Coordinates of C-alpha atoms and ligand atoms in Angstrom, one line a residue:
Chain C
M1 CA 14.8 -18.1 -30.0
G2 CA 13.4 -15.3 -32.1
A3 CA 12.0 -12.6 -30.0
D4 CA 9.1 -12.2 -32.4
N5 CA 7.4 -15.5 -32.7
A6 CA 7.9 -16.6 -29.2
I7 CA 4.6 -17.3 -27.3
P8 CA 4.7 -16.1 -23.7
S9 CA 4.4 -19.2 -21.6
G10 CA 4.8 -18.4 -18.2
Q11 CA 4.1 -16.1 -15.2
L12 CA 5.3 -13.1 -13.7
V13 CA 5.7 -13.6 -9.9
P14 CA 7.0 -10.7 -7.7
L15 CA 9.9 -11.9 -5.3
R16 CA 8.9 -11.9 -1.6
T17 CA 11.0 -9.7 0.4
K18 CA 13.3 -10.8 3.2
D19 CA 11.0 -9.4 6.0
E20 CA 8.0 -10.9 4.0
V21 CA 9.6 -14.2 4.2
R22 CA 10.3 -13.8 8.0
A23 CA 6.8 -12.6 8.4
S24 CA 5.3 -16.0 6.7
L25 CA 7.4 -18.1 8.9
E26 CA 7.5 -16.8 12.2
T27 CA 5.0 -18.3 14.6
H28 CA 4.6 -18.2 18.3
R29 CA 2.1 -19.3 21.1
V30 CA -0.3 -17.2 22.4
Y31 CA -2.6 -18.1 25.6
V32 CA -6.2 -18.5 24.7
V33 CA -9.1 -18.4 27.3
E34 CA -12.9 -19.4 27.4
I35 CA -15.1 -16.5 28.5
P36 CA -18.6 -15.1 27.9
A37 CA -18.8 -12.6 25.0
R38 CA -19.5 -9.8 27.5
F39 CA -16.7 -10.0 29.7
A40 CA -14.0 -9.7 27.0
N41 CA -13.4 -6.1 27.8
T42 CA -13.0 -6.9 31.3
V43 CA -10.8 -9.5 30.7
K44 CA -8.7 -7.4 28.3
D45 CA -8.3 -4.6 30.8
V46 CA -7.2 -7.3 33.4
I47 CA -4.3 -8.4 31.1
Q48 CA -3.3 -4.8 30.3
A49 CA -2.8 -3.7 33.7
A50 CA -1.1 -6.9 34.9
I51 CA 1.2 -7.1 31.9
P52 CA 2.4 -3.5 30.8
G53 CA 5.1 -5.0 28.6
F54 CA 2.6 -6.5 26.2
K55 CA 1.5 -4.1 23.4
T56 CA -1.9 -5.2 22.0
A57 CA -0.4 -3.8 18.3
E58 CA 1.7 -7.1 18.5
I59 CA -1.2 -9.1 18.2
S60 CA -3.6 -6.8 16.2
H61 CA -3.5 -9.2 13.2
L62 CA -5.2 -11.9 15.1
R63 CA -9.3 -11.8 15.8
R64 CA -9.0 -11.2 19.5
V65 CA -12.7 -12.5 20.5
V66 CA -13.5 -15.6 18.1
Q67 CA -16.7 -17.7 18.4
F68 CA -16.4 -21.2 18.2
K69 CA -17.6 -21.8 14.9
Y70 CA -14.9 -19.3 13.4
L71 CA -12.2 -21.5 14.7
P72 CA -10.1 -23.4 12.2
A73 CA -11.1 -26.9 11.7
H74 CA -8.3 -28.3 14.0
L75 CA -8.9 -25.9 16.7
Q76 CA -12.6 -26.8 16.8
K77 CA -11.4 -30.5 17.0
Q78 CA -9.0 -29.6 19.6
F79 CA -11.4 -27.4 22.1
Y80 CA -14.6 -29.5 21.4
P81 CA -17.2 -29.1 23.0
P82 CA -17.2 -25.3 24.0
A83 CA -17.4 -24.8 27.5
R84 CA -21.3 -23.9 28.7
L85 CA -20.1 -21.1 31.0
Q86 CA -22.7 -19.6 33.5
R87 CA -23.7 -16.1 33.4
G88 CA -21.7 -13.9 35.4
D89 CA -22.7 -11.7 38.4
E90 CA -25.8 -9.6 37.4
D91 CA -24.4 -6.2 38.5
T92 CA -21.6 -6.3 36.0
S93 CA -22.1 -2.8 34.2
P94 CA -23.0 -4.0 30.3
I95 CA -19.8 -3.8 27.9
S96 CA -19.9 -2.9 24.4
L97 CA -17.4 -4.6 22.1
S98 CA -15.1 -2.5 20.0
P99 CA -15.1 -3.4 16.4
C100 CA -11.7 -4.7 16.7
S101 CA -12.5 -6.9 19.4
T102 CA -15.5 -8.3 17.8
P103 CA -15.7 -11.9 16.3
L104 CA -15.4 -12.1 12.6
P105 CA -15.5 -14.8 10.0
P106 CA -12.5 -14.5 8.0
S107 CA -13.7 -12.6 5.0
P108 CA -12.0 -13.0 1.8
T109 CA -11.1 -9.4 1.4
G110 CA -10.6 -9.1 5.1
D111 CA -10.7 -5.5 5.3
V112 CA -14.4 -4.9 6.2
E113 CA -15.1 -4.7 9.8
I114 CA -18.6 -5.8 10.7
I115 CA -19.9 -4.9 14.1
E116 CA -21.8 -7.9 15.2
E117 CA -24.9 -7.0 17.1
A118 CA -24.6 -8.2 20.9
N119 CA -27.8 -9.7 21.6
T120 CA -28.7 -10.9 25.2
E121 CA -28.4 -14.8 24.0
D122 CA -25.2 -14.1 22.3
E123 CA -23.4 -12.5 25.1
D124 CA -23.7 -15.8 27.1
I125 CA -22.3 -17.7 24.3
V126 CA -18.7 -18.7 24.9
R127 CA -15.9 -16.8 23.1
F128 CA -12.4 -17.7 22.7
F129 CA -10.3 -14.8 23.7
V130 CA -6.8 -14.1 22.8
L131 CA -4.8 -13.1 26.2
C132 CA -1.1 -12.5 25.0
P133 CA 2.0 -14.2 23.7
T134 CA 3.2 -17.0 26.2
R135 CA 6.4 -15.3 26.6
F136 CA 4.9 -12.6 28.8
I137 CA 3.7 -14.6 31.7
Q138 CA 3.9 -18.0 33.3
H139 CA 0.9 -20.4 32.9
A140 CA 0.1 -20.5 36.5
E141 CA 0.6 -16.7 37.2
L142 CA -1.6 -16.1 34.5
F143 CA -4.4 -18.7 35.8
A144 CA -4.2 -17.1 39.3
L145 CA -4.6 -13.8 37.9
L146 CA -7.8 -14.7 35.8
R147 CA -9.1 -16.7 38.7
R148 CA -9.2 -13.5 40.9
N149 CA -10.9 -11.5 38.2
P150 CA -14.4 -11.4 36.4
P151 CA -16.2 -13.6 35.5
F152 CA -14.2 -16.3 37.0
T153 CA -14.7 -14.5 40.5
N154 CA -18.5 -15.1 39.6
I155 CA -18.5 -18.9 38.1
P156 CA -17.4 -21.9 39.5
V157 CA -15.6 -23.2 36.5
P158 CA -12.0 -22.5 36.7
P159 CA -10.2 -20.6 33.6
K160 CA -9.3 -22.9 31.0
L161 CA -6.0 -22.0 29.5
L162 CA -5.5 -23.0 26.1
Y163 CA -2.3 -22.6 23.8
V164 CA -2.8 -21.9 20.1
T165 CA 0.2 -21.3 17.6
V166 CA -0.2 -18.2 15.8
P167 CA 1.9 -16.0 13.0
A168 CA 3.9 -13.7 15.0
L169 CA 3.6 -11.0 12.4
A170 CA 0.9 -9.2 10.2
P171 CA 0.0 -11.1 6.8
T172 CA 1.1 -9.2 3.6
S173 CA -1.7 -10.2 1.4
A174 CA -5.3 -11.0 1.6
E175 CA -4.4 -14.8 0.2
Q176 CA -2.3 -15.1 3.0
A177 CA -4.6 -13.8 5.7
T178 CA -7.3 -16.3 4.4
M179 CA -4.9 -19.2 4.5
W180 CA -3.8 -18.4 8.2
S181 CA -7.2 -18.0 8.9
E182 CA -7.7 -21.5 8.1
T183 CA -4.4 -22.8 9.6
Y184 CA -3.8 -20.9 12.6
W185 CA -6.5 -18.8 14.1
P186 CA -8.9 -16.1 12.3
I187 CA -6.9 -13.3 10.8
A188 CA -7.3 -9.6 10.4
Y189 CA -5.8 -8.3 7.1
K190 CA -5.7 -4.5 6.9
N191 CA -4.6 -4.4 3.1
T192 CA -1.0 -2.8 4.1
N193 CA 2.2 -4.8 3.7
P194 CA 4.5 -3.5 6.5
Y195 CA 7.2 -5.7 5.1
G196 CA 7.6 -4.9 1.6
P197 CA 5.9 -3.0 -1.5
H198 CA 2.4 -2.2 -1.1
P199 CA 0.3 -5.1 -2.9
S200 CA -1.4 -2.3 -5.2
L201 CA 1.9 -1.0 -6.4
V202 CA 3.4 -4.5 -7.4
L203 CA 0.0 -5.3 -9.3
R204 CA 0.0 -2.0 -11.3
N205 CA 3.6 -2.6 -11.9
T206 CA 3.0 -6.1 -13.2
I207 CA 0.4 -5.3 -15.3
E208 CA 2.8 -2.6 -16.8
I209 CA 5.4 -4.8 -17.9
E210 CA 3.7 -8.2 -18.0
S211 CA 3.5 -8.4 -21.6
E212 CA 7.0 -7.5 -22.7
V213 CA 8.7 -9.8 -20.2
H214 CA 8.9 -12.6 -22.5
K215 CA 10.5 -10.4 -25.5
W216 CA 13.0 -8.8 -23.2
L217 CA 14.0 -12.3 -21.7
A218 CA 14.3 -13.4 -25.2
V219 CA 16.7 -10.8 -26.0
A220 CA 18.7 -11.3 -22.9
A221 CA 19.1 -15.0 -23.8
E222 CA 20.0 -14.3 -27.4
A223 CA 22.6 -12.1 -25.9
G224 CA 23.8 -14.8 -23.7
S225 CA 23.9 -17.3 -26.6
E226 CA 25.7 -15.2 -29.1
I227 CA 28.5 -14.4 -26.3
A228 CA 28.7 -18.1 -25.8
A229 CA 29.0 -19.0 -29.3
L230 CA 32.3 -16.6 -29.2
G231 CA 33.5 -18.6 -26.2
L232 CA 33.6 -15.5 -24.6
G233 CA 31.3 -16.0 -21.9
E234 CA 28.3 -18.1 -20.1
K235 CA 25.0 -18.3 -21.7
I236 CA 23.8 -15.6 -19.6
G237 CA 22.6 -12.1 -20.8
C238 CA 20.6 -8.9 -19.8
V239 CA 18.7 -6.2 -21.2
V240 CA 18.0 -2.5 -19.7
V241 CA 15.0 -1.0 -21.0
D242 CA 13.6 2.6 -20.5
R243 CA 9.7 2.6 -20.3
T244 CA 9.3 6.0 -18.7
R245 CA 8.2 7.7 -22.0
G246 CA 5.2 5.4 -22.5
T247 CA 6.8 2.8 -24.8
S248 CA 9.8 0.7 -24.1
E249 CA 13.2 1.9 -25.6
V250 CA 16.1 -0.8 -25.0
I251 CA 19.1 1.1 -23.8
A252 CA 21.9 -1.8 -23.6
V253 CA 22.0 -5.6 -23.9
A254 CA 25.0 -7.4 -22.5
G255 CA 25.8 -11.0 -22.6
D256 CA 28.5 -12.5 -19.9
C257 CA 32.1 -11.8 -20.8
R258 CA 34.1 -13.8 -18.0
W259 CA 35.8 -16.0 -20.5
R260 CA 37.5 -13.1 -22.6
S261 CA 40.9 -12.5 -21.6
P262 CA 42.5 -8.6 -21.4
S263 CA 43.4 -8.7 -25.1
G264 CA 40.3 -9.9 -26.1
A265 CA 40.9 -13.6 -26.6
T266 CA 38.9 -16.6 -25.2
E267 CA 40.3 -18.0 -22.0
A268 CA 40.6 -21.1 -20.8
H269 CA 37.2 -22.0 -18.5
L270 CA 38.9 -22.4 -15.3
G271 CA 37.9 -21.2 -12.0
R272 CA 35.4 -18.3 -11.8
G273 CA 37.0 -16.1 -15.0
N274 CA 36.8 -12.5 -14.9
V275 CA 34.0 -11.4 -12.4
M276 CA 33.9 -8.0 -13.3
A277 CA 32.7 -8.7 -16.6
H278 CA 29.5 -10.4 -15.6
S279 CA 26.6 -9.1 -18.1
V280 CA 25.1 -6.9 -15.4
Q281 CA 28.6 -5.1 -14.9
R282 CA 29.0 -4.5 -18.6
A283 CA 25.2 -3.2 -19.0
I284 CA 25.7 -1.0 -16.5
A285 CA 28.7 0.1 -17.9
M286 CA 27.3 0.7 -21.4
V287 CA 24.4 2.9 -20.0
A288 CA 27.1 5.2 -18.2
K289 CA 29.0 5.3 -21.5
K290 CA 26.0 6.2 -23.4
R291 CA 25.5 9.0 -21.0
L292 CA 28.9 10.3 -21.4
R293 CA 28.5 10.1 -25.1
M294 CA 25.1 12.0 -25.0
A295 CA 27.0 14.7 -23.0
G296 CA 29.6 15.3 -25.3
A297 CA 32.3 13.7 -23.3
D298 CA 34.6 10.9 -24.1
P299 CA 32.9 7.5 -23.4
A300 CA 36.1 6.0 -23.3
L301 CA 37.1 8.2 -20.2
L302 CA 39.1 6.0 -17.4
D303 CA 37.9 2.9 -19.5
R304 CA 39.8 -0.3 -18.9
S305 CA 39.8 -3.4 -21.3
L306 CA 38.9 -6.0 -18.4
F307 CA 35.6 -4.1 -17.7
C308 CA 34.5 -5.5 -21.1
D309 CA 32.0 -2.6 -21.6
I310 CA 32.1 -2.3 -25.4
P311 CA 29.6 -4.1 -27.4
L312 CA 30.8 -7.5 -28.8
T313 CA 28.1 -9.2 -30.7
D314 CA 25.6 -8.5 -33.3
V315 CA 22.7 -8.1 -30.6
E316 CA 24.7 -5.8 -28.3
K317 CA 25.7 -3.8 -31.2
P318 CA 22.7 -1.8 -32.4
Y319 CA 21.3 -0.9 -28.9
W320 CA 24.9 0.7 -28.0
E321 CA 24.9 2.7 -31.3
T322 CA 21.3 4.1 -30.6
E323 CA 21.1 7.5 -29.3
N324 CA 18.3 6.9 -27.0
I325 CA 19.4 7.8 -23.5
P326 CA 19.0 11.5 -22.1
A327 CA 22.5 13.0 -20.9
S328 CA 20.9 14.4 -17.9
G329 CA 19.8 11.4 -16.6
Y330 CA 21.5 9.9 -13.4
L331 CA 22.9 6.3 -13.3
C332 CA 20.1 4.0 -14.0
V333 CA 17.1 5.6 -12.4
D334 CA 14.0 4.9 -13.9
L335 CA 15.3 2.0 -15.7
D336 CA 14.3 -1.5 -15.6
I337 CA 16.8 -4.6 -16.1
Y338 CA 15.8 -8.0 -17.5
M339 CA 18.3 -11.0 -17.1
T340 CA 18.3 -14.7 -18.0
H341 CA 19.2 -15.6 -14.5
E342 CA 19.2 -14.4 -11.0
P343 CA 22.2 -12.1 -10.5
C344 CA 24.9 -12.8 -7.9
V345 CA 25.3 -10.8 -4.9
M346 CA 27.9 -8.3 -6.4
C347 CA 25.5 -7.9 -9.4
S348 CA 22.6 -7.3 -6.9
M349 CA 24.2 -5.0 -5.3
A350 CA 25.7 -3.2 -8.5
I351 CA 21.9 -3.0 -9.6
L352 CA 21.2 -1.2 -6.2
H353 CA 24.1 0.9 -6.4
S354 CA 22.7 2.0 -9.8
R355 CA 19.3 2.6 -8.7
F356 CA 17.4 0.5 -11.2
R357 CA 13.6 0.8 -11.1
R358 CA 12.6 -3.1 -11.8
C359 CA 14.4 -6.1 -11.9
I360 CA 13.0 -9.3 -13.7
F361 CA 14.9 -12.4 -13.8
G362 CA 14.1 -15.6 -15.5
T363 CA 16.1 -18.6 -13.7
R364 CA 16.6 -18.7 -9.9
M365 CA 20.2 -19.3 -8.7
P366 CA 19.8 -20.7 -5.3
L367 CA 23.6 -21.0 -4.5
T368 CA 25.1 -17.8 -5.7
G369 CA 22.0 -15.5 -6.3
G370 CA 21.6 -12.3 -4.4
M371 CA 17.9 -11.2 -5.1
T372 CA 15.8 -14.1 -3.6
A373 CA 15.0 -14.2 0.4
D374 CA 13.1 -17.4 0.2
T375 CA 14.6 -20.9 0.0
I376 CA 12.2 -22.3 -2.4
G377 CA 15.2 -23.2 -4.5
T378 CA 14.8 -24.9 -7.8
L379 CA 14.2 -28.3 -9.3
A380 CA 17.9 -29.2 -8.9
N381 CA 18.3 -27.4 -5.5
P382 CA 15.1 -27.4 -3.8
G383 CA 15.1 -25.6 -0.2
K384 CA 17.9 -23.6 -1.0
G385 CA 18.6 -19.9 -1.2
L386 CA 21.0 -17.7 0.1
Q387 CA 18.0 -15.3 1.5
H388 CA 19.7 -11.9 0.6
G389 CA 16.6 -10.7 -0.8
M390 CA 18.8 -7.3 -1.6
F391 CA 16.0 -5.8 -3.6
W392 CA 14.1 -4.7 -0.7
R393 CA 15.8 -4.1 2.6
P394 CA 15.2 -0.5 3.1
S395 CA 16.4 -0.5 6.9
E396 CA 19.7 -1.5 5.8
L397 CA 20.6 -0.8 2.5
N398 CA 19.9 2.7 0.6
W399 CA 17.9 1.7 -2.3
K400 CA 14.7 -0.4 -3.1
F401 CA 13.1 -1.6 -6.2
L402 CA 10.6 -4.1 -7.3
A403 CA 11.6 -7.5 -8.3
W404 CA 9.9 -10.5 -10.2
E405 CA 11.2 -13.8 -11.4
W406 CA 9.5 -15.3 -14.7
Q407 CA 8.3 -18.8 -13.9
S408 CA 8.7 -20.4 -17.5
K409 CA 6.5 -23.4 -18.3
E410 CA 9.1 -24.3 -20.8
K411 CA 11.8 -24.5 -18.1
D412 CA 14.9 -25.3 -20.5
A413 CA 16.7 -22.3 -19.2
E414 CA 17.8 -24.2 -15.6
A415 CA 20.1 -26.3 -17.4
S416 CA 22.0 -23.5 -19.4
V417 CA 24.3 -22.9 -16.7
K418 CA 26.1 -24.7 -13.9
D419 CA 24.2 -24.3 -10.7
I420 CA 27.6 -22.9 -8.7
L421 CA 28.2 -20.2 -11.3
H422 CA 27.8 -16.7 -10.2
V423 CA 25.6 -14.9 -12.7
Chain H
M1 CA 48.1 -7.7 16.4
N2 CA 51.6 -7.3 17.5
P3 CA 53.3 -4.1 17.2
E4 CA 55.5 -5.3 14.3
E5 CA 52.1 -6.4 12.3
K6 CA 50.9 -3.2 13.3
V7 CA 53.8 -1.4 11.5
Y8 CA 53.3 -3.5 8.4
H9 CA 49.7 -3.1 7.8
E10 CA 50.0 0.7 8.9
R11 CA 52.3 1.1 6.0
F12 CA 50.1 -0.1 3.6
M13 CA 47.1 1.6 4.8
R14 CA 49.0 4.8 4.1
E15 CA 49.5 4.1 0.7
A16 CA 45.7 3.4 0.4
I17 CA 44.8 6.9 2.1
A18 CA 47.3 8.4 -0.6
M19 CA 44.8 7.0 -3.3
A20 CA 41.8 8.4 -1.4
E21 CA 43.8 11.6 -1.0
L22 CA 44.0 11.7 -4.9
A23 CA 40.3 10.7 -5.2
L24 CA 39.6 13.9 -3.2
K25 CA 41.6 16.1 -5.7
S26 CA 40.0 14.5 -8.3
D27 CA 36.5 15.3 -7.1
E28 CA 35.5 11.8 -6.3
T29 CA 34.3 10.3 -3.0
P30 CA 37.7 9.7 -1.3
V31 CA 38.1 5.9 -1.0
G32 CA 41.7 4.4 -2.1
C33 CA 42.9 1.1 -1.8
V34 CA 46.2 -0.9 -2.6
F35 CA 46.7 -4.7 -3.2
V36 CA 49.6 -6.0 -1.8
K37 CA 51.3 -9.3 -3.0
G38 CA 54.5 -10.6 -0.8
G39 CA 55.1 -7.2 0.8
E40 CA 54.7 -5.4 -2.4
V41 CA 52.0 -3.1 -3.8
I42 CA 50.8 -4.8 -7.1
G43 CA 48.1 -2.2 -7.7
R44 CA 46.2 0.8 -6.7
G45 CA 42.8 2.3 -7.1
M46 CA 40.3 5.0 -6.2
N47 CA 36.7 5.6 -6.7
E48 CA 35.9 6.9 -10.2
T49 CA 32.0 7.0 -9.8
N50 CA 31.5 10.9 -10.6
R51 CA 33.8 11.1 -13.7
T52 CA 32.4 7.9 -15.3
L53 CA 29.0 8.4 -14.4
N54 CA 29.0 4.8 -13.3
G55 CA 28.1 3.8 -9.6
T56 CA 30.1 1.0 -9.7
R57 CA 33.6 2.3 -10.3
H58 CA 34.5 1.6 -6.8
A59 CA 38.3 1.6 -5.8
E60 CA 38.7 -1.9 -5.6
F61 CA 37.4 -2.5 -9.3
V62 CA 39.7 0.1 -10.7
A63 CA 42.5 -1.1 -9.2
L64 CA 42.0 -5.2 -10.0
A65 CA 40.9 -4.0 -13.7
G66 CA 44.7 -2.9 -13.7
I67 CA 46.0 -5.7 -12.1
L68 CA 44.4 -8.4 -13.6
S69 CA 45.2 -7.0 -17.2
T70 CA 48.8 -8.2 -16.5
M71 CA 48.6 -10.8 -13.7
P72 CA 46.5 -14.0 -13.8
I73 CA 43.6 -14.4 -11.1
S74 CA 45.1 -16.8 -9.4
T75 CA 47.4 -14.2 -8.0
L76 CA 44.8 -12.9 -5.9
K77 CA 44.8 -16.1 -3.7
E78 CA 48.1 -14.7 -1.9
T79 CA 46.9 -11.3 -2.2
D80 CA 45.6 -8.8 0.5
L81 CA 43.6 -5.6 0.3
Y82 CA 44.1 -2.3 2.0
V83 CA 41.2 0.1 1.5
T84 CA 40.2 3.2 3.5
V85 CA 36.5 2.4 3.8
E86 CA 35.0 -1.2 4.2
P87 CA 34.3 -2.6 1.0
C88 CA 30.7 -2.3 0.0
V89 CA 28.4 -5.4 -0.6
M90 CA 29.2 -5.5 -4.2
C91 CA 32.9 -5.5 -3.7
A92 CA 32.8 -7.8 -1.1
S93 CA 31.4 -10.2 -3.2
M94 CA 33.7 -9.6 -5.9
L95 CA 36.5 -10.2 -3.7
R96 CA 35.3 -13.3 -2.4
Q97 CA 34.5 -14.6 -6.1
Y98 CA 38.2 -13.8 -7.1
G99 CA 39.6 -15.6 -3.8
I100 CA 41.3 -12.5 -2.2
R101 CA 43.1 -13.5 0.5
A102 CA 42.6 -11.3 3.7
V103 CA 41.0 -7.4 3.6
Y104 CA 42.2 -4.9 5.8
F105 CA 40.1 -1.6 5.8
G106 CA 39.9 1.8 7.6
C107 CA 36.4 2.8 8.9
W108 CA 33.2 0.8 8.7
N109 CA 30.2 1.5 6.2
E110 CA 26.8 1.7 7.7
R111 CA 25.1 2.3 4.6
F112 CA 26.3 -0.5 2.1
G113 CA 29.3 -2.1 3.9
G114 CA 29.8 -5.7 3.0
T115 CA 32.2 -7.0 5.6
G116 CA 30.5 -6.2 8.8
G117 CA 29.2 -2.9 8.5
V118 CA 25.6 -4.0 6.9
L119 CA 26.2 -7.4 5.6
N120 CA 28.8 -10.2 6.1
I121 CA 29.6 -11.1 2.5
H122 CA 32.9 -12.2 3.5
S123 CA 31.9 -15.0 5.8
D124 CA 28.0 -15.9 4.8
P125 CA 27.2 -19.4 3.5
S126 CA 28.4 -19.3 -0.1
V127 CA 30.1 -21.5 -2.8
D128 CA 33.2 -19.5 -2.4
K129 CA 36.1 -19.6 0.2
P130 CA 35.4 -17.1 3.1
Y131 CA 38.3 -14.3 3.8
P132 CA 39.3 -12.7 6.9
V133 CA 38.7 -8.9 7.3
H134 CA 40.3 -6.7 9.9
G135 CA 38.7 -3.2 10.2
G136 CA 39.8 0.1 12.3
I137 CA 43.2 0.6 10.6
F138 CA 43.7 4.5 10.4
R139 CA 39.9 4.6 10.9
E140 CA 39.9 8.6 11.8
E141 CA 41.9 9.5 9.0
A142 CA 39.5 8.0 6.6
I143 CA 36.6 9.4 8.5
M144 CA 38.2 12.8 8.1
L145 CA 39.1 12.7 4.3
L146 CA 35.3 11.7 3.7
R147 CA 34.2 15.0 6.0
K148 CA 36.6 16.9 4.0
F149 CA 34.8 15.8 0.7
Y150 CA 31.3 16.5 2.2
V151 CA 32.7 20.3 3.1
Q152 CA 34.1 20.6 -0.1
E153 CA 31.1 19.4 -2.1
N154 CA 28.8 21.8 0.0
E155 CA 31.0 24.7 -0.8
K156 CA 31.3 24.3 -4.3
A157 CA 27.6 24.2 -4.8
P158 CA 26.5 27.8 -4.1
E159 CA 23.7 27.6 -6.7
P160 CA 21.6 24.6 -6.4
K161 CA 23.2 22.6 -9.3
Q162 CA 22.2 19.4 -10.8
K163 CA 20.9 17.8 -7.3
K164 CA 21.3 14.2 -8.7
T165 CA 25.3 14.7 -9.4
R166 CA 25.7 16.1 -6.0
E167 CA 23.5 12.9 -4.7
L168 CA 26.3 10.7 -6.3
K169 CA 29.0 12.8 -5.0
T170 CA 28.2 12.2 -1.6
E171 CA 27.2 8.8 -1.5
I172 CA 28.9 8.1 1.7
L173 CA 28.0 10.6 4.1
P174 CA 30.2 11.1 7.1
M175 CA 27.6 10.2 9.6
D176 CA 27.4 6.6 8.1
I177 CA 30.9 6.0 8.9
H178 CA 31.7 4.8 12.5
A179 CA 32.5 1.6 13.8
P180 CA 29.4 -1.0 13.9
K181 CA 27.2 -1.2 17.2
S182 CA 28.6 -4.6 17.9
T183 CA 32.5 -4.2 17.1
P184 CA 33.9 -7.2 15.6
S185 CA 36.7 -8.8 17.7
P186 CA 39.9 -7.2 16.5
S187 CA 41.4 -10.4 15.7
L188 CA 41.7 -11.8 11.9
V189 CA 38.5 -13.5 11.9
Ligands
ZN501 ZN1 27.1 -11.2 -11.3
ZN502 ZN1 32.3 -1.1 -3.7

């Protein structure tokens, strides 16, 4: 279990935020109609005038005008054959398609806009045009509206309204845009993420910490093992690391201490134990006490034995004794926390209160964890999760930070604590 | 809540306010609490985040660290909390893990409230038993204390001393403290 000879075999996976999960799950239906390409702008204006409440920004992640050949396979099958619409009235003024309403193949990067040359032949090829989400207008009303406007005033064929299920919100990555283009509708990806940290920020941080994750998680596990061996806590631990000065400096290491009595003895493992002595709470308290000490104040100020914030094991002690924290610092700003398991709701909020910079954990706790937003769960608890996603809820909570899970290939950690335990 | 109950709860909320006033005198965010079992106060606490440099030293933690040093955890199943400001998400989760019986509070916390202000940690799906909450007892008094603190801290900082320290001291701003937009039913739900 030593930190030195362990071979990293796993993957650092950024957690999805609560809004990202919502964005990836929410779909709704839109109306699509077949029209000749050159009538795209005309139809667009008709819809806009008739449904003022509908803002096109809502569907800006969808390619508005799409050729048959770029539709996903299931829609090609469903809409086959594409209609051969006759040309409309010759006196209609020529239109130029704006870049955003140009049919595009789903490109892998998605952020390159290509303006398609509109040649005369192309203009008569039928296009699939996204009208609006179905909640804005009844089918019959929309049908009548299209019927009394070009091109349907000029061609004998009535409008054929199609229903298509599409993602309600914009994609948060290029991969997601590509996947959606294949499963729902051609998608535009603008290389931004309105629902979480920008992908480039996540990538930069992932690269920065990747090589050390295994090492710190091993120290965290060691802290859990040592404290469990003393009978004072569960096999849970965490490590607080400062990476602001180029190299990594361990500020505090703490194991779980829920079974330690106020006098320091081992208590019977009944109920939840001392909740305030979860490893995250202990580590945060150690950081605070080191700051007090560095500032020349008494680190034992207002201390209480139930906080269990003195070092208790061989792995905790040396880091507690090292004077390596600036006295001028503020809470846990700029510090990273590595945990053997996903922290409980209380500890997730404690991390937030302490303004940590980054949070990395080993094993998900779908029944008690506060960090994950999805319901992927674990082998033992598939499809489960509290969905709090507390690391990134900027519109509700007053701090946000980056969070990852370490997906180990070893998978022995999962069995180390009971699934109903609060970490 | 009938008049008799009101008198009972207000009596303990007054004790919580006294703790918040003590916090204000100690240069701490004025949040105070008492834990009550069988009509008796069994523990008191106030915010200690500024003096300990620890952002988790909320009144509820401080009070429980005292109580549980002499009483078993099972005591809390028959114990109610009275706190001047709605418990934050962290404290709301802690109280549920410990099995608190009920929580009574003064004003809501729109910044990080865990029992209705922002999240509903007291009643959300969880492996722990939910607990009832009742907010709004001496709400104005609780808000007034936070305002006083805000003014006091601003007056005390003529020169822009350590910005970060001040940031912590005013962690709950008066404008964040008000009833939630959708006011929960006043009953014990
Ligand atoms: Zn915890
Ligand atoms: Zn709190």
